[in-house]
mmCIF file of C-alpha atoms in Angstrom:
data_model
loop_
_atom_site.group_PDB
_atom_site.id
_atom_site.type_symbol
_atom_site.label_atom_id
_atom_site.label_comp_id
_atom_site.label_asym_id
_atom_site.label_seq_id
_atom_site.Cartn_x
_atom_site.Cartn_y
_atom_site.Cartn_z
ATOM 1 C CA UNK S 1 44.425 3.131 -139.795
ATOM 2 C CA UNK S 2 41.886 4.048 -137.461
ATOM 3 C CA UNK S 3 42.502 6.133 -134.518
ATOM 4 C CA UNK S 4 39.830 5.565 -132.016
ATOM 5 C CA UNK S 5 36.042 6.390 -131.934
ATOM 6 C CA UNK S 6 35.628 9.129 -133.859
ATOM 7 C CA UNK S 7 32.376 11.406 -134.093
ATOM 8 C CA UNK S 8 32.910 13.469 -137.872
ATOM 9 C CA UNK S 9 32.231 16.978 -136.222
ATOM 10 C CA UNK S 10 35.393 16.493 -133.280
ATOM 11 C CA UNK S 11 37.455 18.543 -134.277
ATOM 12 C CA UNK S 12 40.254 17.161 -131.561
ATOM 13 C CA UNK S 13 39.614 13.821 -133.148
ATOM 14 C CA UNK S 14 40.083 14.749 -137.027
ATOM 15 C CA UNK S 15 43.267 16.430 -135.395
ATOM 16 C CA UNK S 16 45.179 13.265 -133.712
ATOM 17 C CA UNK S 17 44.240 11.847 -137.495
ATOM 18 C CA UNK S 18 45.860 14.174 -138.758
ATOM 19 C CA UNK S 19 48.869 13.909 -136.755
ATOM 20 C CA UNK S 20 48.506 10.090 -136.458
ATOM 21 C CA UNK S 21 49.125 10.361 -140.231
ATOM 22 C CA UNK S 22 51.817 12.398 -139.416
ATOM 23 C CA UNK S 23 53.940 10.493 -137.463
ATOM 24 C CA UNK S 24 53.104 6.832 -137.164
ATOM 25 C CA UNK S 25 51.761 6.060 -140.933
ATOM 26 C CA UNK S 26 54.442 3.593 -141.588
ATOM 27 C CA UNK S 27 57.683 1.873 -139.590
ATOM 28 C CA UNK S 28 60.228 4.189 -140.999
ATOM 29 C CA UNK S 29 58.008 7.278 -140.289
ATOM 30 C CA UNK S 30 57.210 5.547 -136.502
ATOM 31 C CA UNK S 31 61.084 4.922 -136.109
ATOM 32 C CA UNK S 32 62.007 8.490 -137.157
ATOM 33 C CA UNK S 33 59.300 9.650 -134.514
ATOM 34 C CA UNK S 34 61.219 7.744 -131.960
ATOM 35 C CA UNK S 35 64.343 9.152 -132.738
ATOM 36 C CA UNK S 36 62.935 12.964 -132.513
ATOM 37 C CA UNK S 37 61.041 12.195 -129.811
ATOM 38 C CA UNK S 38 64.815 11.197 -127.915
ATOM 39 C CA UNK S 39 66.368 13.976 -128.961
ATOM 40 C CA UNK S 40 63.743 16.581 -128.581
ATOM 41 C CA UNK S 41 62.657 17.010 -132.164
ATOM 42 C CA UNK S 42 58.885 16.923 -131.484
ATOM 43 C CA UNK S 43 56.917 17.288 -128.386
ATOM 44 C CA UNK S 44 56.199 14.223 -126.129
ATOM 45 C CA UNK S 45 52.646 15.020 -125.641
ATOM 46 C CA UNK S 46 51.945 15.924 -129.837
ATOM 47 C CA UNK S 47 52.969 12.644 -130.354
ATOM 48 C CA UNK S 48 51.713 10.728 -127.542
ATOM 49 C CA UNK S 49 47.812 12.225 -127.917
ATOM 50 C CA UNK S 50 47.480 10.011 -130.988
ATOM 51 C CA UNK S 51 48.396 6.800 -129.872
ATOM 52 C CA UNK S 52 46.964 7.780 -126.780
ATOM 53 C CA UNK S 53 43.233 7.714 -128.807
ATOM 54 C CA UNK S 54 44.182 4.238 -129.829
ATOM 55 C CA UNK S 55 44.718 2.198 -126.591
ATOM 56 C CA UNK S 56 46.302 3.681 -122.824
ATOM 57 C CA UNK S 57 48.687 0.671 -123.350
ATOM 58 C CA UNK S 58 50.553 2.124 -126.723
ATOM 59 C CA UNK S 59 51.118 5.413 -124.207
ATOM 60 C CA UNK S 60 52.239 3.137 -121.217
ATOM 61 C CA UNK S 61 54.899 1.463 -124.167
ATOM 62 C CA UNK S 62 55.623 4.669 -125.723
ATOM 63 C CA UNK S 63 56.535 6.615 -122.321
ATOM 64 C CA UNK S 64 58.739 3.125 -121.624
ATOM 65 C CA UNK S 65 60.413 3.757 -124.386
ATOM 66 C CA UNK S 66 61.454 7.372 -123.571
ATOM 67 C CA UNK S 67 61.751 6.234 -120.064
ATOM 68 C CA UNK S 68 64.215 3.855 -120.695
ATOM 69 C CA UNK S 69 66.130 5.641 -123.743
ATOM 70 C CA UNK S 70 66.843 9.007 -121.956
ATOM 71 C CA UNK S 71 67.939 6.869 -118.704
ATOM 72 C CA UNK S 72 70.398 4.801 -120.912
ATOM 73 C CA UNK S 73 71.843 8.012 -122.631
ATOM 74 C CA UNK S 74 72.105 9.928 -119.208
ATOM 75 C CA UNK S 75 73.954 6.601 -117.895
ATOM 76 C CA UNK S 76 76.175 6.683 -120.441
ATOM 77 C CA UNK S 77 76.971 10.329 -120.324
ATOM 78 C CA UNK S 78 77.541 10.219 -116.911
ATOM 79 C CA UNK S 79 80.097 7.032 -117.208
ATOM 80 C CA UNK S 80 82.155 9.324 -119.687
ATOM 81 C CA UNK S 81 82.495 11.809 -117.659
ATOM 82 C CA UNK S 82 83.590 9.836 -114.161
ATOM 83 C CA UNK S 83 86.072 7.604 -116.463
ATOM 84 C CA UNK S 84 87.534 10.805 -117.584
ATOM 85 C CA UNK S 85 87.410 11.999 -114.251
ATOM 86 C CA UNK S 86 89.256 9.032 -112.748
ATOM 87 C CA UNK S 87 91.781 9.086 -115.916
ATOM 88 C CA UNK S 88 92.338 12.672 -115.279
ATOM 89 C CA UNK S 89 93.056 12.156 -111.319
ATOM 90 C CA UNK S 90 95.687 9.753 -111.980
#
């Protein structure tokens, strides 16, 4: 897959191949990205840069993505703890 306009001697380029590779090779490697990248098991912007070198509109989706997961997870957090809040009031 290629990442972008690359010129052979930058550096920063052969390095968001290299993590590229990494982390969005394949689906299940791209889905197991996701995942970490939810629950904090890489860094945002290490995984971002990459896709980022591709096309600003696979960072607008990807930052959607995290947008909208760590929203839904808060939401759902925070309903647990009111209903058990309201179950332990009455």
């Amino acid at each position: 897959i290629e990442v972008g306009p690359c010129l052979a001697e930058d550096l920063a380029c052969v390095g968001d191949r290299a993590i590229f590779a990494t982390y969005w090779r394949d689906l299940p490697r791209s889905m197991l990205t996701l995942y970490a990248s939810v629950t904090g098991g890489v860094d945002w912007d290490v995984v971002a840069r990459p896709i980022g070198s591709i096309s600003s509109f696979w960072i607008l989706v990807y930052l959607l993505y995290i947008s909208v997961t760590f929203f839904a997870i808060l939401n759902v957090i925070t309903g647990v703890f009111c209903q058990s809040a309201i179950d332990g009031a009455s």
